[in-house]
Tab-separated table of C-alpha atoms and ligand atoms in Angstrom:
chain	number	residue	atom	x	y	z
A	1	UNK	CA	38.876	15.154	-18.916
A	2	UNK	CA	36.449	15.692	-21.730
A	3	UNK	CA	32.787	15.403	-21.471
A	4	UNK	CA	31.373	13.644	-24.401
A	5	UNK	CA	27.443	13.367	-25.448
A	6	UNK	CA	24.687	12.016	-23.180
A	7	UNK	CA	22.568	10.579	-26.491
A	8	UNK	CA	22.564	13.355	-29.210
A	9	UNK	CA	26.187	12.701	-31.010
A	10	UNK	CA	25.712	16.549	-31.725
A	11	UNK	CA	26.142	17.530	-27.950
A	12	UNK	CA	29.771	17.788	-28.408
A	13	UNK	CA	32.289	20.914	-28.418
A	14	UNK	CA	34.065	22.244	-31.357
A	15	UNK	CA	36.948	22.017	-28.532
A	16	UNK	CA	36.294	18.261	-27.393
A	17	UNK	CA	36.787	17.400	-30.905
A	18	UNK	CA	40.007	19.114	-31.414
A	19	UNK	CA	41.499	17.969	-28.718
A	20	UNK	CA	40.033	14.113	-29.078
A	21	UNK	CA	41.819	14.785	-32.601
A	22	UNK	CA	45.097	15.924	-31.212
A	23	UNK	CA	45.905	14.234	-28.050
A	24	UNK	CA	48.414	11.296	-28.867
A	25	UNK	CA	46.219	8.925	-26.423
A	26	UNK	CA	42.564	8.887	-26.035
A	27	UNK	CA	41.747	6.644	-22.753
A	28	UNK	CA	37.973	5.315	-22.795
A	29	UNK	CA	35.601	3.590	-20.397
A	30	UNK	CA	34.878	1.285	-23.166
A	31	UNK	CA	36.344	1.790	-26.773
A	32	UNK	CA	34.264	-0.061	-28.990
A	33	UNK	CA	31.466	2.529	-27.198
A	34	UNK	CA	33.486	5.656	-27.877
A	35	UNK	CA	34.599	4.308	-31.200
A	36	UNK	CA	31.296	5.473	-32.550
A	37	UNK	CA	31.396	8.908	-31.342
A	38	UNK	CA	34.758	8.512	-32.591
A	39	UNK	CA	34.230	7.840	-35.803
A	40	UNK	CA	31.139	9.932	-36.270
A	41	UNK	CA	33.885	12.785	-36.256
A	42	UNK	CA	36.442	11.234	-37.807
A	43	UNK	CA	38.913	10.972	-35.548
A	44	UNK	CA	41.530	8.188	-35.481
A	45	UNK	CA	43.336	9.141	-31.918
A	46	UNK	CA	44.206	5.556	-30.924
A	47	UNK	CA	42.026	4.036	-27.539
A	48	UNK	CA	42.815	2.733	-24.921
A	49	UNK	CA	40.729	1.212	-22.033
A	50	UNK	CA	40.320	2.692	-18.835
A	51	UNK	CA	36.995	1.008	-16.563
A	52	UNK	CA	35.997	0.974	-13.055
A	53	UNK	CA	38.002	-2.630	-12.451
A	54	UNK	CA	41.308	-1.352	-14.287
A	55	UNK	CA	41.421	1.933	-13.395
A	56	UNK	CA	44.342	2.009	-10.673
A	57	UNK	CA	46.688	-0.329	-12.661
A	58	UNK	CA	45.410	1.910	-16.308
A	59	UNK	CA	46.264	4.695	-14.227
A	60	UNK	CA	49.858	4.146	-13.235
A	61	UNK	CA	50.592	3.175	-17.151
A	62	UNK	CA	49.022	5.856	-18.534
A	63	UNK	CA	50.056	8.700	-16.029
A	64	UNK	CA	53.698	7.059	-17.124
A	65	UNK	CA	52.963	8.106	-20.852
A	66	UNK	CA	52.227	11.336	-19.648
A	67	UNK	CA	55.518	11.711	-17.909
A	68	UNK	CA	57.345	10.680	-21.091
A	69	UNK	CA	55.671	13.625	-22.845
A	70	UNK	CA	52.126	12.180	-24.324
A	71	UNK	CA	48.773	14.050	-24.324
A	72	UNK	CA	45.893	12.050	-23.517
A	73	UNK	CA	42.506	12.821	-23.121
A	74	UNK	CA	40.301	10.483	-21.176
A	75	UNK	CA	36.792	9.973	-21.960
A	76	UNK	CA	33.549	7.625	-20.448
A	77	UNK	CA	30.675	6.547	-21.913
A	78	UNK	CA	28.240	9.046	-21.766
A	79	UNK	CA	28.306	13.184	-19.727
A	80	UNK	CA	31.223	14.009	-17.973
A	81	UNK	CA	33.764	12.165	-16.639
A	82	UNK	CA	33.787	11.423	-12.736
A	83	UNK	CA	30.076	12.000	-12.501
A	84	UNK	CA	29.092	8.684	-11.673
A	85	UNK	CA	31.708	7.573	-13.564
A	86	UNK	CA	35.709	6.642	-14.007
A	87	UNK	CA	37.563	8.920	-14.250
A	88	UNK	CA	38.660	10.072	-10.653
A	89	UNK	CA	41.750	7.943	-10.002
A	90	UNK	CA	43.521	8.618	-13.439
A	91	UNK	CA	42.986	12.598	-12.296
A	92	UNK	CA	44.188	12.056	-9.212
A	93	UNK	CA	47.195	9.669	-10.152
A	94	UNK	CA	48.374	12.264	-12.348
A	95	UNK	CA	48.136	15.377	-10.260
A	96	UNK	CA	49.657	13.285	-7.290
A	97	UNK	CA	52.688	13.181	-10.163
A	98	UNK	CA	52.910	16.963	-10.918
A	99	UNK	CA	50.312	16.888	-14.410
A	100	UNK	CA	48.265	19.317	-15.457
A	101	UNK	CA	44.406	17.640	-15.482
A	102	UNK	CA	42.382	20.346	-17.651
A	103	UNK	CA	38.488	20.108	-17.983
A	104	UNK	CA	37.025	20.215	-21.567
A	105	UNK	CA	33.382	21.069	-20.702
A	106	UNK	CA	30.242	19.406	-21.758
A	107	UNK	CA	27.085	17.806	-21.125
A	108	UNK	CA	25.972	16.101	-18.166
A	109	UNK	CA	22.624	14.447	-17.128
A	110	UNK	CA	22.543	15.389	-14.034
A	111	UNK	CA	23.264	19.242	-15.236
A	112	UNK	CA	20.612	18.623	-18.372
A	113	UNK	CA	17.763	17.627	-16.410
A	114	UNK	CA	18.236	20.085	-13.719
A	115	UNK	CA	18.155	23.018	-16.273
A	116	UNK	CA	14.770	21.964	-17.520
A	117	UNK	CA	13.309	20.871	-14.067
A	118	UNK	CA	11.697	24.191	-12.917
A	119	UNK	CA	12.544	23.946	-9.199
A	120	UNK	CA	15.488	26.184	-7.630
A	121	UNK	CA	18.607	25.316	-8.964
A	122	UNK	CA	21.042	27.908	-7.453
A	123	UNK	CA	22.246	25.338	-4.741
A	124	UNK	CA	21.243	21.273	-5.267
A	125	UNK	CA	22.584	18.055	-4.020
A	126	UNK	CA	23.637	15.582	-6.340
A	127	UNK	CA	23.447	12.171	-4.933
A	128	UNK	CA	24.273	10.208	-8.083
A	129	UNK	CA	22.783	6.448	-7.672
A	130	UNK	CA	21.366	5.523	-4.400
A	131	UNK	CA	22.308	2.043	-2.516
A	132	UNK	CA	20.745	-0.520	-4.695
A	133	UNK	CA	19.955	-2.463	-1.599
A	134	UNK	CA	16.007	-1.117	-0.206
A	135	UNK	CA	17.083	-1.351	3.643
A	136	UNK	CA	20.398	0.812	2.838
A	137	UNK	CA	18.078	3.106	-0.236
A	138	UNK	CA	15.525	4.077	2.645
A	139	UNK	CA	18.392	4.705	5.287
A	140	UNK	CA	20.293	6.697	2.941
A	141	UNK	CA	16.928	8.770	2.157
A	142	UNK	CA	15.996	9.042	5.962
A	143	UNK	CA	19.356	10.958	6.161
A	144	UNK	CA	18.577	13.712	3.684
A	145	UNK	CA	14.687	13.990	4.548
A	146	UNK	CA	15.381	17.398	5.711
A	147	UNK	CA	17.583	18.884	2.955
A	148	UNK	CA	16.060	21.889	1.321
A	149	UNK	CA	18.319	22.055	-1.799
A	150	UNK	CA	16.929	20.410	-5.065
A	151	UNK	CA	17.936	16.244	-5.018
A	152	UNK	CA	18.817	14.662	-7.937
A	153	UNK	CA	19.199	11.235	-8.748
A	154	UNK	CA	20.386	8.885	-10.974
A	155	UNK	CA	19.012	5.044	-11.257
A	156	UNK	CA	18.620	2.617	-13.813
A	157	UNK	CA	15.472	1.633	-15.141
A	158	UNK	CA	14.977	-1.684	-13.602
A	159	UNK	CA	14.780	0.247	-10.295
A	160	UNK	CA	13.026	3.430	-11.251
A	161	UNK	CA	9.772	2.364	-10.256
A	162	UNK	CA	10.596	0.778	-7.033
A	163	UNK	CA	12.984	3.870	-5.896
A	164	UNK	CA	10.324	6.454	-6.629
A	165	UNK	CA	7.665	4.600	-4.716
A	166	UNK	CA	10.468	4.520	-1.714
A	167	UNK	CA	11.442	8.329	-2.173
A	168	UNK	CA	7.615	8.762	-1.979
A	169	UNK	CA	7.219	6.844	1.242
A	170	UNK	CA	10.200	8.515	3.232
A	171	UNK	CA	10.578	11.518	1.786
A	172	UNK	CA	6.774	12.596	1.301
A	173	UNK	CA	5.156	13.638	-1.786
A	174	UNK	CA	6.744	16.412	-3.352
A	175	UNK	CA	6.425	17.553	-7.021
A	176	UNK	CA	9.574	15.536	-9.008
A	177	UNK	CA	10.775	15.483	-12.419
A	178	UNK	CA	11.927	12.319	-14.265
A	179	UNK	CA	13.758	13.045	-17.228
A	180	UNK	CA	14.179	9.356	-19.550
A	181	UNK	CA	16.395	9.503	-22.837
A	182	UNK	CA	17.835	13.270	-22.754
A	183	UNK	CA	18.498	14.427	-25.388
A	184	UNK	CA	17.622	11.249	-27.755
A	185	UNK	CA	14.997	10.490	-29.788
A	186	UNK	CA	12.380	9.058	-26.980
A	187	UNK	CA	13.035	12.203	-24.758
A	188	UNK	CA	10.292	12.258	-22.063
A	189	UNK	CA	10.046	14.412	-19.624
A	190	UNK	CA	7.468	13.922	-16.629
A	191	UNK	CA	6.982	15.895	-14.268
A	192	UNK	CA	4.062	16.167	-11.360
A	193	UNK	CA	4.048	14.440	-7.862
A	194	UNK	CA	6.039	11.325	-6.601
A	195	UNK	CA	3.032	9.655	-6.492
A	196	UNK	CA	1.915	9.934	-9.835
A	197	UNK	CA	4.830	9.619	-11.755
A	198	UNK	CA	5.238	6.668	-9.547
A	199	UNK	CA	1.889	4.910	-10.334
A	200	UNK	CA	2.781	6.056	-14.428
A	201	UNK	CA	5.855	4.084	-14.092
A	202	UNK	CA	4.701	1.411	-12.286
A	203	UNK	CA	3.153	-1.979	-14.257
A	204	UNK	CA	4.962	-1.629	-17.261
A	205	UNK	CA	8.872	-2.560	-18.133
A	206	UNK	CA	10.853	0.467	-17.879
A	207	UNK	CA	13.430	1.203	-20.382
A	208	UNK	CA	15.815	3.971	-21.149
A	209	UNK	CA	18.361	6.007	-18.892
A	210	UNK	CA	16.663	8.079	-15.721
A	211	UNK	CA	17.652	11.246	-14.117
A	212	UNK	CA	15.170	11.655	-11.248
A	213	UNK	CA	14.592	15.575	-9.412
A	214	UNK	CA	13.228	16.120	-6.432
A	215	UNK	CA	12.064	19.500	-4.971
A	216	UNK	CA	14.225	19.921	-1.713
A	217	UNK	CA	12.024	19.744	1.855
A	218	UNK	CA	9.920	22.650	2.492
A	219	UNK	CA	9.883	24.756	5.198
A	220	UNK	CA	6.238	25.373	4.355
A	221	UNK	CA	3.635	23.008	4.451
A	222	UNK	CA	2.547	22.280	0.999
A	223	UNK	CA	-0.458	23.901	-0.072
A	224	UNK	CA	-3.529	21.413	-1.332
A	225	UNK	CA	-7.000	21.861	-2.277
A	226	UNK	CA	-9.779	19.934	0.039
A	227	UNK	CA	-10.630	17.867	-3.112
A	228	UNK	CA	-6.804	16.971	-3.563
A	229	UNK	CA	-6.029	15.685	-0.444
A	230	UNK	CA	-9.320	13.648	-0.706
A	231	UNK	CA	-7.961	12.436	-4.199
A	232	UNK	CA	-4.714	11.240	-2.072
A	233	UNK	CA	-6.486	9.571	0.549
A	234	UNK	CA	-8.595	7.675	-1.466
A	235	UNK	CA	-5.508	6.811	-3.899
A	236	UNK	CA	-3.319	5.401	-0.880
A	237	UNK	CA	-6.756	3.337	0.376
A	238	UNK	CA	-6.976	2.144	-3.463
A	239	UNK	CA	-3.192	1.414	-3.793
A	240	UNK	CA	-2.443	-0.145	-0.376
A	241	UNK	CA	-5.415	-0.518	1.141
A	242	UNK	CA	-4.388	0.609	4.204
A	243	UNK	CA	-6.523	1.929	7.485
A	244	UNK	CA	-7.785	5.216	7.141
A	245	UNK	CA	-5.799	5.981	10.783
A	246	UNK	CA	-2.125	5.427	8.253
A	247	UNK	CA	-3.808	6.759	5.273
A	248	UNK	CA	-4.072	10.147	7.396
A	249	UNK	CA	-0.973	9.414	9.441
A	250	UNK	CA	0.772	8.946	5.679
A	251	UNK	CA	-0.924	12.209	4.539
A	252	UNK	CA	0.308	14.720	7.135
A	253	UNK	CA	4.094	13.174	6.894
A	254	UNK	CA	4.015	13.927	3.127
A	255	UNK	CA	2.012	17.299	3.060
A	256	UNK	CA	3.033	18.659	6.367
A	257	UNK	CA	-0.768	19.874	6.844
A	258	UNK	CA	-2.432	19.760	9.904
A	259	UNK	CA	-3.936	16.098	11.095
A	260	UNK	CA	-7.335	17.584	12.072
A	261	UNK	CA	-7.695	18.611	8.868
A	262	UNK	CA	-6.872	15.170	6.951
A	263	UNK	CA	-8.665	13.887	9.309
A	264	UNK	CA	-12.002	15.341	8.687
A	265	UNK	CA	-11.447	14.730	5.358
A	266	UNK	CA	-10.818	11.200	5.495
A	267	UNK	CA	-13.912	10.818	7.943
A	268	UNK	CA	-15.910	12.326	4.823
A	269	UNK	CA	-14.480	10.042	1.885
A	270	UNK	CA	-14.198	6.466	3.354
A	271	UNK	CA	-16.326	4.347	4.445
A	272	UNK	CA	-14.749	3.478	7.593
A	273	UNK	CA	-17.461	1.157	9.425
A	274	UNK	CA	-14.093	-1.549	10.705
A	275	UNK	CA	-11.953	1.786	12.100
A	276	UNK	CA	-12.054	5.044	14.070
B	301	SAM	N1	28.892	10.799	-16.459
B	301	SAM	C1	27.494	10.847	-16.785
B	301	SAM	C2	26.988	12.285	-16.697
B	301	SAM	O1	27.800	13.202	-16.653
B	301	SAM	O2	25.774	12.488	-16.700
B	301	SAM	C3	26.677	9.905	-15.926
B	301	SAM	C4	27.098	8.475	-16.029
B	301	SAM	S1	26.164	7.363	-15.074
B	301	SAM	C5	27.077	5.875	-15.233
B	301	SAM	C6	24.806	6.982	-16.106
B	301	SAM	C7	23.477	7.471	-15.523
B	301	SAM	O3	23.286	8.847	-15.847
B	301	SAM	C8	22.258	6.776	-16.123
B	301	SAM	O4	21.981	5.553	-15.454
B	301	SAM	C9	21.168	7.786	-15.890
B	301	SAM	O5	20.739	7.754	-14.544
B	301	SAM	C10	21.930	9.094	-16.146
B	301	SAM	N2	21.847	9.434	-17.577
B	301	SAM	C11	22.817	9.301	-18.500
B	301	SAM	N3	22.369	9.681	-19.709
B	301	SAM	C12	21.088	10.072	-19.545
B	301	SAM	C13	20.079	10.578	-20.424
B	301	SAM	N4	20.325	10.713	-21.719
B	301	SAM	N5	18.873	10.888	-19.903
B	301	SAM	C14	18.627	10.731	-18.588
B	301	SAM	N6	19.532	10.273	-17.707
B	301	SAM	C15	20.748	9.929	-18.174
């Protein structure tokens, strides 16, 4: 199993390309992609495809050539195989037959974005991509509401906007990283609350590849300034417009701070003449 780069052809191991140069078989989620890795290094190892609809049938063939003696190193598109990625079954299909499956190393995005993220990283849950389905996204993010570990994500960018605004609304604000493009040329990485990387991202077309972090649940309630919880209530009025009785009901689920508090707050920054 050898981890190839994430974007920056560079991010590969003096060891990845030896043994990409000396296995007899290199299987590939997609050869034409790994082709120009390949060739970038110059290595002729001939390809093979293994993808998410062949991989059971590419697995019994390949795991044969094995038996008969061949090397073969299998490699997906981008990170490390398995992670969100093929990869498993061919492992699997060839310990189930007595081979040795050894890791080569490398990048990951997951792994890249949570070394740069600045939140604990001793102990995280990596979810991969959520349902892309909103009834089954917001179930799925009901059930880990309460996890204190670091979250990360991965989701494409014609979702990105959409999922943060949902990982706003049932997880709470919490401070988040998105990293786009690691490790390419348009590298960005924001980081801030849900809610305003959210609004950044929101309006225009997203493009690139999108690792999301989220600071696990706190045990604490967060700790806010009177002027920046006013600054939230008047952005979800703005946003949503929504009655100042959710706006504060919204508020406490995301901060964790006491309602009389919000409350009094909220009296003092809307106009609330239609509500009590
Ligand atoms: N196996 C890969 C790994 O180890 O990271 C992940 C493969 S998964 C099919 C692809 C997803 O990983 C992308 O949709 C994106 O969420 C994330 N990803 C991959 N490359 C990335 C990059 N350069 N920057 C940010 N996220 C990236």
């Amino acid at each position: 199993m050898v981890a190839t780069p994430i974007g920056n052809l560079e991010d590969i191991t003096i060891r990845a390309l030896r043994v990409l140069k000396e296995v007899d078989l290199i299987a590939a989620e997609d050869t034409r992609h790994s082709r120009i890795l390949l060739s970038a290094y110059d290595i002729r190892t001939p390809l093979v495809s293994l993808h998410e609809h062949n991989e059971r049938e590419r697995s019994a063939m390949i795991v044969s050539k094995m038996e008969s003696g061949m090397n073969v190193a299998y490699v997906s598109d981008a990170g490390t195989p398995c992670v969100s990625d093929p990869g498993y079954q061919l492992a699997a299909a060839a310990l189930e037959n007595g081979i040795r499956v050894v890791p080569v190393p490398g990048p990951s995005a997951a792994i890249a974005a949570l070394s740069v993220c600045g939140f604990p990283a001793d102990q995280f849950l990596f979810y991969g991509f959520l349902p892309p389905k909103s009834n089954s996204r917001r179930r799925f993010l009901e059930s880990i509401r309460g996890e204190e570990q670091t979250l990360i994500f991965y989701e494409s960018p014609a979702r990105i906007a959409e999922t943060m605004r949902e990982i706003q609304d049932v997880l709470g604000d919490r401070q988040a990283v998105v990293a786009r493009e690691l490790t390419k040329v348009f590298e960005e990485i924001r980081r801030g609350w849900i809610s305003d990387i959210a609004a950044g991202l929101s309006g225009s077309k997203a493009r690139g590849e999108f690792t999301i972090i989220v600071r696990g649940a706190s045990r604490e309630p967060v700790s806010m300034t009177d002027d920046e919880i006013q600054e939230r209530l008047l952005r979800l009025r703005s946003e949503r417009s929504i009655s100042l009785r959710d706006a504060v009901a919204d508020v406490v689920r995301q901060t964790g701070l006491p309602r009389k508090r919000i409350y009094d707050m909220a009296l003092k920054c809307f106009s609330f003449s239609d509500e009590n």
